[in-house]
Each structure stands twice: as C-alpha cells, then as structure tokens.
mmCIF file of N, CA and C in Angstrom:
data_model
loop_
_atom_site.group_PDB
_atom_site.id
_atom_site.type_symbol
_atom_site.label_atom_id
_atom_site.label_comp_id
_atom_site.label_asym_id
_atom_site.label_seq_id
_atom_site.Cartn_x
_atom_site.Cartn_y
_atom_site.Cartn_z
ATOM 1 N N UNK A 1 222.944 132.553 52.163
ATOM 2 C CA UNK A 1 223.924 132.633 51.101
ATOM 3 C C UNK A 1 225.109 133.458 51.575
ATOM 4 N N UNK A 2 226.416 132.862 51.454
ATOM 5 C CA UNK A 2 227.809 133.522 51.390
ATOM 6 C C UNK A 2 227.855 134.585 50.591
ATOM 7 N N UNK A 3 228.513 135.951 51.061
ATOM 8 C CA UNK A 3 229.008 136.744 50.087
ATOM 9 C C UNK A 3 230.167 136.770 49.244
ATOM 10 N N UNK A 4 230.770 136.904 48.533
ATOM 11 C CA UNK A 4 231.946 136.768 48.241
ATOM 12 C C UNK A 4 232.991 137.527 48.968
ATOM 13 N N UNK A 5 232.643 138.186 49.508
ATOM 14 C CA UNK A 5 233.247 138.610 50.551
ATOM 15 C C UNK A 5 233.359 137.946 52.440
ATOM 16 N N UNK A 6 232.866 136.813 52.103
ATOM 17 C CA UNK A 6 232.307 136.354 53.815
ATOM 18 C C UNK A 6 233.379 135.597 54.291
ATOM 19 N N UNK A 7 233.877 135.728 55.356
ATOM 20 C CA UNK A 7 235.043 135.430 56.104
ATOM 21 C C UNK A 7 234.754 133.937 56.582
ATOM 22 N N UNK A 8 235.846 132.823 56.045
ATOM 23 C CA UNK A 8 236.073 131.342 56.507
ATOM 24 C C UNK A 8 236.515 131.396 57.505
ATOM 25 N N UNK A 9 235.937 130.237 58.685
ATOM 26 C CA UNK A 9 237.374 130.078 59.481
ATOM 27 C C UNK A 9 237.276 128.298 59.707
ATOM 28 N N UNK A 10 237.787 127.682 59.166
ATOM 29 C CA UNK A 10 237.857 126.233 59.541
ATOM 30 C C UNK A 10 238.607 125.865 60.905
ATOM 31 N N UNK A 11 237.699 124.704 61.207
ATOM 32 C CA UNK A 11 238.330 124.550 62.804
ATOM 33 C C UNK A 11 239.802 123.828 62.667
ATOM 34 N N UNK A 12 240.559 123.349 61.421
ATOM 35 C CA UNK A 12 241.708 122.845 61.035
ATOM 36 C C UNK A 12 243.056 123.844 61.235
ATOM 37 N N UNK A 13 242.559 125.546 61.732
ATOM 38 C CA UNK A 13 243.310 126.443 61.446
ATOM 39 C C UNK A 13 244.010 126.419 63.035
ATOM 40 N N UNK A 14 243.091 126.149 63.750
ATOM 41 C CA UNK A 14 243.441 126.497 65.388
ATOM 42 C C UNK A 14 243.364 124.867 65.941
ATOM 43 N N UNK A 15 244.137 123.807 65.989
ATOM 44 C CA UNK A 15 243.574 122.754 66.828
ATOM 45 C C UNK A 15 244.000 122.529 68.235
ATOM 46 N N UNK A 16 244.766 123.336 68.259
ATOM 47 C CA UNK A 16 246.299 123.649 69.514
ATOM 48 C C UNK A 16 245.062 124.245 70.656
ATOM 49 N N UNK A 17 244.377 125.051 70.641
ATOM 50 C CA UNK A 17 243.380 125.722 71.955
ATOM 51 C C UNK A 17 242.189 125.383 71.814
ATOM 52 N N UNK A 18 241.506 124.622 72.657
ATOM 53 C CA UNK A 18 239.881 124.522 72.131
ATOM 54 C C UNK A 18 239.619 125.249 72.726
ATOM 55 N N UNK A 19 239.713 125.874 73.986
ATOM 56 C CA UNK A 19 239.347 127.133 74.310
ATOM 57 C C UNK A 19 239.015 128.525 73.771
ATOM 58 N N UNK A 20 239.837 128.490 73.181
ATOM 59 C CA UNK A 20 240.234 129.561 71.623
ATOM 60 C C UNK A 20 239.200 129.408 70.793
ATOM 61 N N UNK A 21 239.350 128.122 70.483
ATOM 62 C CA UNK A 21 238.430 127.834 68.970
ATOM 63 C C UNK A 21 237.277 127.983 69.419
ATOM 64 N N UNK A 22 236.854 127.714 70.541
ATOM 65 C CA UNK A 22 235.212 127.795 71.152
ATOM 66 C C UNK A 22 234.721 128.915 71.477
ATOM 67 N N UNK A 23 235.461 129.935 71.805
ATOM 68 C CA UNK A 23 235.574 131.749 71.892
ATOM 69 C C UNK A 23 235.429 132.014 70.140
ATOM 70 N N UNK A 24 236.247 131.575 69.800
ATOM 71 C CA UNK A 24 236.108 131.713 68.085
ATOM 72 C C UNK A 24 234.052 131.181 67.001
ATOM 73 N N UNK A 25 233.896 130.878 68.174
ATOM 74 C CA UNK A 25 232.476 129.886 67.244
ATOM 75 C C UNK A 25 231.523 131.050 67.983
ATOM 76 N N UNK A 26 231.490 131.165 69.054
ATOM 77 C CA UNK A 26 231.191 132.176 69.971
ATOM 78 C C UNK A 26 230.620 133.458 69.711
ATOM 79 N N UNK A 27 231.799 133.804 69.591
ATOM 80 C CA UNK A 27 231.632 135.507 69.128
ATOM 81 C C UNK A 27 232.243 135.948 67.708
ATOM 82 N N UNK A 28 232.615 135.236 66.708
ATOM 83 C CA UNK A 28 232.869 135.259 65.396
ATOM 84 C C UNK A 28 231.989 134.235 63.678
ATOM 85 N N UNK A 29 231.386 133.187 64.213
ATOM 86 C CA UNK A 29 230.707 132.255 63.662
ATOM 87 C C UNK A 29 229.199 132.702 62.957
ATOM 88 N N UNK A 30 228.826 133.163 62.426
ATOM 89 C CA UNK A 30 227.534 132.856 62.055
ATOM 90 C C UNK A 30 227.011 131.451 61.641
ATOM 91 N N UNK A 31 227.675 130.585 61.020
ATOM 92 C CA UNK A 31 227.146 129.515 60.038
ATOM 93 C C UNK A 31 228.284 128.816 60.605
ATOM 94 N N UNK A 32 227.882 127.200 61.621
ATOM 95 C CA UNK A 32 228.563 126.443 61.678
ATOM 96 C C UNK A 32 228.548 125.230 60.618
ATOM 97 N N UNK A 33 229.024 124.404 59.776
ATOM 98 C CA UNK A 33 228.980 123.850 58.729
ATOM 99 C C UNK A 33 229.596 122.742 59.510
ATOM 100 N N UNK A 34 228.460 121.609 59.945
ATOM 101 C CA UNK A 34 228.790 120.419 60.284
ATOM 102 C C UNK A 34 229.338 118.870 59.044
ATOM 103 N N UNK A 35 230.024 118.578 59.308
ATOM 104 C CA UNK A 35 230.439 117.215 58.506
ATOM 105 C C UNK A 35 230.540 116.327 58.937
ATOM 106 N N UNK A 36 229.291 115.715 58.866
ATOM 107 C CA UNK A 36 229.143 114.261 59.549
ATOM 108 C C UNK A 36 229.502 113.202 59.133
ATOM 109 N N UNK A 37 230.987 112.904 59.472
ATOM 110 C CA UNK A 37 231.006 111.555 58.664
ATOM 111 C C UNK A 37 231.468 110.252 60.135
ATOM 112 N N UNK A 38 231.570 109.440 60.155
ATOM 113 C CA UNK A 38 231.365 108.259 61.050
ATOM 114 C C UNK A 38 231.630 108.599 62.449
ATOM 115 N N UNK A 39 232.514 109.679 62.538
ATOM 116 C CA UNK A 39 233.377 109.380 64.028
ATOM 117 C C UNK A 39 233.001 110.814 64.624
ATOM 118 N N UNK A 40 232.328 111.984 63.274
ATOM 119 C CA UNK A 40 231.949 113.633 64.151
ATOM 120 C C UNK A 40 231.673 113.408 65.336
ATOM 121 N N UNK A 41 230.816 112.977 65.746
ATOM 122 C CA UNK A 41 229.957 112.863 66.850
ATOM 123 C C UNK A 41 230.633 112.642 68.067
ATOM 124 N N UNK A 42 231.829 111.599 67.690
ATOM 125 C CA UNK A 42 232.796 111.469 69.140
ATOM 126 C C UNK A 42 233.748 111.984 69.618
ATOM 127 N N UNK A 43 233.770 112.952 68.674
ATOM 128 C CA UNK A 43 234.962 113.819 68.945
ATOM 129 C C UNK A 43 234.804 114.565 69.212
ATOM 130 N N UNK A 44 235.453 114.938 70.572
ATOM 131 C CA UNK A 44 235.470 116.247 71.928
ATOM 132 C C UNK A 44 235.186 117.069 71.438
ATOM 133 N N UNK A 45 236.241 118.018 70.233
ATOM 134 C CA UNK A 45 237.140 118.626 69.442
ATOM 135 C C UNK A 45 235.375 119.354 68.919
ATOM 136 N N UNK A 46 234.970 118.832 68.337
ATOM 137 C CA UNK A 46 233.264 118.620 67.750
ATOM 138 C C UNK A 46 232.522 118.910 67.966
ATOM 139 N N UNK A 47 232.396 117.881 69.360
ATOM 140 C CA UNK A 47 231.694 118.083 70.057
ATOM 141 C C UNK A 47 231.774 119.473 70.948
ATOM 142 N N UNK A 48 232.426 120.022 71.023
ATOM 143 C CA UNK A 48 232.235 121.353 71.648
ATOM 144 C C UNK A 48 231.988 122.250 71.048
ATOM 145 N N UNK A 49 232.351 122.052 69.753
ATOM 146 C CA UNK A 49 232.031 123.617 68.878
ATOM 147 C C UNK A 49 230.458 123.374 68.585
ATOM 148 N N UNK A 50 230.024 121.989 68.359
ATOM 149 C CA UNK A 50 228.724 121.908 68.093
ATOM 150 C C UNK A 50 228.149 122.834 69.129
ATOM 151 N N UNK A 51 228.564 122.056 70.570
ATOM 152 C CA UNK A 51 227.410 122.256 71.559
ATOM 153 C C UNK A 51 227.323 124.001 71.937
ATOM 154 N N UNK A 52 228.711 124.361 71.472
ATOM 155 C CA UNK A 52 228.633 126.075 71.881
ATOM 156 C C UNK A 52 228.273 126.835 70.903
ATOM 157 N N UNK A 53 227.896 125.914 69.511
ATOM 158 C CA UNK A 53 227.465 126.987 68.096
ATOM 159 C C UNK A 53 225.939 126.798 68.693
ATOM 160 N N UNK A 54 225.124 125.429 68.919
ATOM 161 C CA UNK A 54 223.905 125.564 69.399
ATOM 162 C C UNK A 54 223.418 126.502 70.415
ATOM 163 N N UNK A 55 224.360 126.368 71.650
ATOM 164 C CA UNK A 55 223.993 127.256 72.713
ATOM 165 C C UNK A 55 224.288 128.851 72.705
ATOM 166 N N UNK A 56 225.037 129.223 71.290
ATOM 167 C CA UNK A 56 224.775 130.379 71.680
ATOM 168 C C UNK A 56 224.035 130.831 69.699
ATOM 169 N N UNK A 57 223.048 129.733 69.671
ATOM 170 C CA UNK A 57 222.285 130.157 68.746
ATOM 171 C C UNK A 57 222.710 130.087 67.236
ATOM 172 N N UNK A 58 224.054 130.151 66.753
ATOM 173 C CA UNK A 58 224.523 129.775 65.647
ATOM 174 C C UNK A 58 223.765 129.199 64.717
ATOM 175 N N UNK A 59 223.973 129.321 63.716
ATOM 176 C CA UNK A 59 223.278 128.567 62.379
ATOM 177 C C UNK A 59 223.746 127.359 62.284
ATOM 178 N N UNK A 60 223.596 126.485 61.924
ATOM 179 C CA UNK A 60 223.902 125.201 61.978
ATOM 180 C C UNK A 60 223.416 124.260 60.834
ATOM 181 N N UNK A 61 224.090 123.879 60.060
ATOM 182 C CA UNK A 61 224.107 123.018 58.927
ATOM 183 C C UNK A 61 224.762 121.923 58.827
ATOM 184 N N UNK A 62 224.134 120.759 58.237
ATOM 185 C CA UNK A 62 224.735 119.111 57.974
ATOM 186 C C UNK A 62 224.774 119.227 56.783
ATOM 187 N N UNK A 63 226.230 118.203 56.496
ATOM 188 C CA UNK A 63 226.877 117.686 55.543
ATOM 189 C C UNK A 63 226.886 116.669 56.318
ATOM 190 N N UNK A 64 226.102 115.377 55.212
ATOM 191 C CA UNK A 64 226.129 113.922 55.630
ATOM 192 C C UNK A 64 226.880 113.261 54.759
ATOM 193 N N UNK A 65 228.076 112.385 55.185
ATOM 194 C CA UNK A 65 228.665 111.490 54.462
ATOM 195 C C UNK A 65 228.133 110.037 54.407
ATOM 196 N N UNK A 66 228.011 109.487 53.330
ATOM 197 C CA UNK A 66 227.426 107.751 52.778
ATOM 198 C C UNK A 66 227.685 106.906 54.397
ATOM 199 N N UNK A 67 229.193 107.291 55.155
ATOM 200 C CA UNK A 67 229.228 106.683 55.999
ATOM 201 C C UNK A 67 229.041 106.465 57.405
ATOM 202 N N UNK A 68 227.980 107.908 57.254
ATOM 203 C CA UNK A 68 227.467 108.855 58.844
ATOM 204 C C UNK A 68 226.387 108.169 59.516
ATOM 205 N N UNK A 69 226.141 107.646 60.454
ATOM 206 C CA UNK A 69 225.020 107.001 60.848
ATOM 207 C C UNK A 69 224.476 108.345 62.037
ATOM 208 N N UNK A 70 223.182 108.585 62.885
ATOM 209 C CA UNK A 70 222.982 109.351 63.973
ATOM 210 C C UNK A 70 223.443 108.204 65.141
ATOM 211 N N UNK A 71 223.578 108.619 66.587
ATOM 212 C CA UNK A 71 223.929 108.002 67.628
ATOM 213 C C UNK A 71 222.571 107.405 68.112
ATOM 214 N N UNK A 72 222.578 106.348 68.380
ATOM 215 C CA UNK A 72 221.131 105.562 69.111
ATOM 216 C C UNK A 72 220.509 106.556 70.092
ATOM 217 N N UNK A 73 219.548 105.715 70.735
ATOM 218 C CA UNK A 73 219.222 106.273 71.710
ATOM 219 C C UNK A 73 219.624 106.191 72.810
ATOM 220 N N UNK A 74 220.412 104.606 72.722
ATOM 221 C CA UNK A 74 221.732 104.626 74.377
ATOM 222 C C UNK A 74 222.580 105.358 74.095
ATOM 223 N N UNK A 75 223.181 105.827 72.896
ATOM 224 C CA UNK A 75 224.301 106.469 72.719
ATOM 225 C C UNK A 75 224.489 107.801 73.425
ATOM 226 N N UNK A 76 222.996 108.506 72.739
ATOM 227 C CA UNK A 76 222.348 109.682 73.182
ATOM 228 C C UNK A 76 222.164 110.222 74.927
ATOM 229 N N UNK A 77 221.793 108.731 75.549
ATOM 230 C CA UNK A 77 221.771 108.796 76.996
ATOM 231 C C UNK A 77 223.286 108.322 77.834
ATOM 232 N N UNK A 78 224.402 108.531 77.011
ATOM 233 C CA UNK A 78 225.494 107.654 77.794
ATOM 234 C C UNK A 78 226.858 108.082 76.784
ATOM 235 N N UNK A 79 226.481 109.749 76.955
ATOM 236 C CA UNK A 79 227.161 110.609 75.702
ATOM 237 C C UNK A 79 228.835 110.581 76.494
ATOM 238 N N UNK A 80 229.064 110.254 78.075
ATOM 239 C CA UNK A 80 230.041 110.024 78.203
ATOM 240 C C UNK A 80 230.731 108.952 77.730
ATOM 241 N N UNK A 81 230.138 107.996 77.111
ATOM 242 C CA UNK A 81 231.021 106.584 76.876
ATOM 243 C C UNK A 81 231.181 106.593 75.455
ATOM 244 N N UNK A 82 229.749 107.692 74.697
ATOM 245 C CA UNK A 82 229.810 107.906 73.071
ATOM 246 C C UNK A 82 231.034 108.793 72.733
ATOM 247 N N UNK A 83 231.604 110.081 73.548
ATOM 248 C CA UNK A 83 232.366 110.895 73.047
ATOM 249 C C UNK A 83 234.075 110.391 73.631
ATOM 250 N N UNK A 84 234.535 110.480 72.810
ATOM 251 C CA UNK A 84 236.106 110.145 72.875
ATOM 252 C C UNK A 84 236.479 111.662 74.037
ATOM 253 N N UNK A 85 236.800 111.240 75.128
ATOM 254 C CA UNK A 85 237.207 112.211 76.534
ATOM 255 C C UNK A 85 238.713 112.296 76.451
ATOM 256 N N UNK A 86 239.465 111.348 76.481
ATOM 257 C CA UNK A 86 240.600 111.520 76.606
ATOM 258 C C UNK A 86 241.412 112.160 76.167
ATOM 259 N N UNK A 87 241.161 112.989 75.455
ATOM 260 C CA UNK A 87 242.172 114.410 75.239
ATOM 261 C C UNK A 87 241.404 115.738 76.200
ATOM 262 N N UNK A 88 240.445 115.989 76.395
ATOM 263 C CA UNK A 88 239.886 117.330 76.998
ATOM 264 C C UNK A 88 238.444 116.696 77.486
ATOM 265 N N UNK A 89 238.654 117.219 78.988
ATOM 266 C CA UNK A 89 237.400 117.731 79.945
ATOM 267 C C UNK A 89 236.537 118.650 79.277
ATOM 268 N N UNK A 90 235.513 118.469 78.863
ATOM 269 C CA UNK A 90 234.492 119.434 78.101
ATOM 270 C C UNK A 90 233.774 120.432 79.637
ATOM 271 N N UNK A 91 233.820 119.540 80.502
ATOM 272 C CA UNK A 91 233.285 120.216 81.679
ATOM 273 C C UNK A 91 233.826 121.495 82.362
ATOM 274 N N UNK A 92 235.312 121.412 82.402
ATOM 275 C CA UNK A 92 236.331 122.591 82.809
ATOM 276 C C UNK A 92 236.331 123.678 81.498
ATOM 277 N N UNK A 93 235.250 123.362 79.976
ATOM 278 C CA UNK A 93 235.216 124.635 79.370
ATOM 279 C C UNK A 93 233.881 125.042 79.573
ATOM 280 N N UNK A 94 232.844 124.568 80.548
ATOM 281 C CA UNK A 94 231.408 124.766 80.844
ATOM 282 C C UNK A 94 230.658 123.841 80.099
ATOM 283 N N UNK A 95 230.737 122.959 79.644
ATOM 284 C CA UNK A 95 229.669 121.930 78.704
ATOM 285 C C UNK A 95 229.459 120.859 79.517
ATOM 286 N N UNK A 96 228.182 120.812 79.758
ATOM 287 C CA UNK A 96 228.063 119.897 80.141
ATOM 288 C C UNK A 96 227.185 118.662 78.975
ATOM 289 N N UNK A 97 226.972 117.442 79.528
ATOM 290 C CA UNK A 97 226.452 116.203 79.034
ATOM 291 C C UNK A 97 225.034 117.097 78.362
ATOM 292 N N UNK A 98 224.158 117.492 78.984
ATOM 293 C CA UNK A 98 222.556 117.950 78.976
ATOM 294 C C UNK A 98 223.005 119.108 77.965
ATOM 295 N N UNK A 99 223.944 120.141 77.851
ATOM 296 C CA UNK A 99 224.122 121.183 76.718
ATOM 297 C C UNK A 99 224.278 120.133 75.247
ATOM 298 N N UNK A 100 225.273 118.865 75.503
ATOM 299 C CA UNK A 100 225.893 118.233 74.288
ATOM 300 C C UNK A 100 224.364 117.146 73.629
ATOM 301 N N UNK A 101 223.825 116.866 74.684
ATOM 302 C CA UNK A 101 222.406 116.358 74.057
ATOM 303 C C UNK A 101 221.517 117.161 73.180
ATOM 304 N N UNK A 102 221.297 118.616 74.088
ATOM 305 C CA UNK A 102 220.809 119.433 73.591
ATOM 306 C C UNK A 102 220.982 119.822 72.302
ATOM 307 N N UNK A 103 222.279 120.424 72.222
ATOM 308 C CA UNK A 103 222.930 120.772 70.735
ATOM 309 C C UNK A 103 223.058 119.660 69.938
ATOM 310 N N UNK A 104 223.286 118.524 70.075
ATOM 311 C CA UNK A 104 223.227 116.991 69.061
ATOM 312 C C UNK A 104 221.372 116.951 68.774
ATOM 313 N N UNK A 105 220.682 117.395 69.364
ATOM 314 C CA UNK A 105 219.545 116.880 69.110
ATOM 315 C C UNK A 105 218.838 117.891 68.633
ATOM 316 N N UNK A 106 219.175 119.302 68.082
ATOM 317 C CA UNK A 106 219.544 120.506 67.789
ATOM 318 C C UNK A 106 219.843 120.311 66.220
ATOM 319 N N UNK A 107 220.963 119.494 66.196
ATOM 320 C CA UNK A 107 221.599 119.315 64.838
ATOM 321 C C UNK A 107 220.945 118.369 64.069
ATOM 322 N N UNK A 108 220.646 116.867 64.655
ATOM 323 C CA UNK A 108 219.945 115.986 64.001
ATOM 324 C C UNK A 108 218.286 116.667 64.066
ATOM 325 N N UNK A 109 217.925 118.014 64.222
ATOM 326 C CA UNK A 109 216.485 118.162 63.972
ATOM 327 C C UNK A 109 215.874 118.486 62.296
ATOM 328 N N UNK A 110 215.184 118.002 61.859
ATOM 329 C CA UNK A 110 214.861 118.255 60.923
ATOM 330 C C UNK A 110 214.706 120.127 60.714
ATOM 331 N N UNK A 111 215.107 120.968 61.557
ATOM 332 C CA UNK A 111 214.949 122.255 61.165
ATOM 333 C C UNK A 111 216.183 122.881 60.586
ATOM 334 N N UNK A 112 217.239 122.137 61.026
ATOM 335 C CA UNK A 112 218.871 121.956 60.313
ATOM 336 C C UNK A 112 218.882 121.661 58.683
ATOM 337 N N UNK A 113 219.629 122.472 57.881
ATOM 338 C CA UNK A 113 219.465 122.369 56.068
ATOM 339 C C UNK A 113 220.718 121.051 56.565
ATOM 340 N N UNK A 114 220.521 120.255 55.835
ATOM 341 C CA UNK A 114 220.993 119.530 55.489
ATOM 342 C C UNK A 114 221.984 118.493 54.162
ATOM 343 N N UNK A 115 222.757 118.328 53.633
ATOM 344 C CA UNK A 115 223.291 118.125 52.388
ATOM 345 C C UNK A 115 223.874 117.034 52.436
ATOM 346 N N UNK A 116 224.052 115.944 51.231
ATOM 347 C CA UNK A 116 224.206 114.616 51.235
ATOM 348 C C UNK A 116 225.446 114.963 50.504
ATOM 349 N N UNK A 117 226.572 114.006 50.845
ATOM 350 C CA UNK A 117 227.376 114.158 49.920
ATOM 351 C C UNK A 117 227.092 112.102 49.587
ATOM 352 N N UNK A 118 228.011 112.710 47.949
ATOM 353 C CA UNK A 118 227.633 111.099 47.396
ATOM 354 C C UNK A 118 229.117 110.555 46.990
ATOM 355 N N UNK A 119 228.680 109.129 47.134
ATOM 356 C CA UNK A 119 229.895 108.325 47.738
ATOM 357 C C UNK A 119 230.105 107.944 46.670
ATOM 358 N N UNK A 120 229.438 108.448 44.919
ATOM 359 C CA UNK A 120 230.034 108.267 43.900
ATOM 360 C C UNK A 120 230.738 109.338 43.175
ATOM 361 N N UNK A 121 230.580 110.217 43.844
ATOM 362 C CA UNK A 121 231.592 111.594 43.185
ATOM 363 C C UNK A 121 232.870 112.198 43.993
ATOM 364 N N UNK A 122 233.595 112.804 43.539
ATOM 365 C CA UNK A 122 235.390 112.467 43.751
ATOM 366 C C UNK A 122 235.857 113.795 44.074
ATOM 367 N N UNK A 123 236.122 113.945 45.211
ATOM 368 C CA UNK A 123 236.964 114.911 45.126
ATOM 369 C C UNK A 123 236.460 116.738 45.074
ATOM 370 N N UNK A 124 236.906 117.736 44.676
ATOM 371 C CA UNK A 124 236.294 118.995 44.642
ATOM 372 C C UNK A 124 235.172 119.002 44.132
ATOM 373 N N UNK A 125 234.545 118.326 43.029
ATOM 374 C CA UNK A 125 233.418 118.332 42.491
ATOM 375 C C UNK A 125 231.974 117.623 43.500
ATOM 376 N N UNK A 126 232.796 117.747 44.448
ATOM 377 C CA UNK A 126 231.345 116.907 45.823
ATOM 378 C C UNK A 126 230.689 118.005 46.189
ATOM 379 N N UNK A 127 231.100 118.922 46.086
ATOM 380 C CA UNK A 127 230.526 120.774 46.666
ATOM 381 C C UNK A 127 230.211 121.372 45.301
ATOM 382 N N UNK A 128 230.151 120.878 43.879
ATOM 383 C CA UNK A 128 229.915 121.614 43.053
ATOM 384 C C UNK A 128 228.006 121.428 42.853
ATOM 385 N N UNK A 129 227.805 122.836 42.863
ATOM 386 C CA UNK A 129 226.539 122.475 42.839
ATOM 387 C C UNK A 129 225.692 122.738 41.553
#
C-alpha cells in the first residue's frame, strides 16, 4: 500500500535518457507498475525498465489491458525480432537477451499481483476501486 505521502515517478516524465530513466528504476523505484497493453512488451523503452526493475529486485506489478496478449514461446526465444531495436541498443546499457527473458518471465509469473482493467469502463474510473 501507497502512503499518501509516496513519491510517483512515471516513465512519461524522462523519455529523452533511458540511461537516466534506468538509473532512476534502479536506485529510486520500489514498485514498478507494469501496463500491459498490446505493444508493452516490444518496446525497448519497457523493455529495459522491466528488465532492470527485475534484476535489481523491484516490486513488480501487472495492469492487463482487454487487448494484452503474453509473447509465445518463439517470441520468448527470438526476443530480438519480438522487441522493437531501432531506437536503442539495450546491450550498450548492459541488458542483455537472457536478463530480458528473465525479467519477462519474472513478470508473467504468477507471483506478480496482477489487475485487469475492463474494456467496459471509461476513463479515470478504471483505477477506481
């Protein structure tokens, strides 16, 4: 549970350094708050904060959207062709393929809290609980 006092930081605030933002998940993050909706998974951007909230132990929580599927099992083995590369080398920030499996398979574990959002409710009231 959040305090009312507990410090946000959305990854929407910094998109300019992933370097930054991944130092930021790092050594400032307790509770990474995943949102899975169709395309999380392929994105670099994502994909790195995932794999560095897993690897350095972070809390880790799903938010599933109506339109989130998990990645197969080729997907899973051929995470270079699953993750959108062409903006950033994940490798030149230390991640490799075997960390991003790790932490994806980390997140899809049933030991992750998990939360459905529903594809019949609108707007701010999707988080009202």
């Amino acid at each position: 549970t959040l305090s009312p006092t507990s410090n946000v930081f959305i990854d929407s605030d910094n998109l300019e350094n992933l370097d930054f933002l991944l130092d930021t998940i790092r050594m400032n993050v307790e509770r990474l708050i995943v949102y899975l909706s169709q395309d999380t998974l392929t994105r670099c951007w994502c994909t790195g904060e995932i794999t560095t909230a897993a690897h350095h132990h972070v809390d880790l929580i799903r938010v599933v959207c109506p339109c989130w599927s998990p990645p197969t099992e080729m997907q899973m083995q051929n995470l270079g062709s699953f993750i959108d590369l062409s903006s950033t080398n994940l490798l030149q920030l230390g991640i490799t393929f075997d960390m991003v499996r790790s932490a994806y398979e980390k997140l899809l574990s049933d030991s992750v809290p998990t939360y459905s959002v529903s594809s019949t409710v609108r707007g701010r009231s999707k988080f009202d609980s």
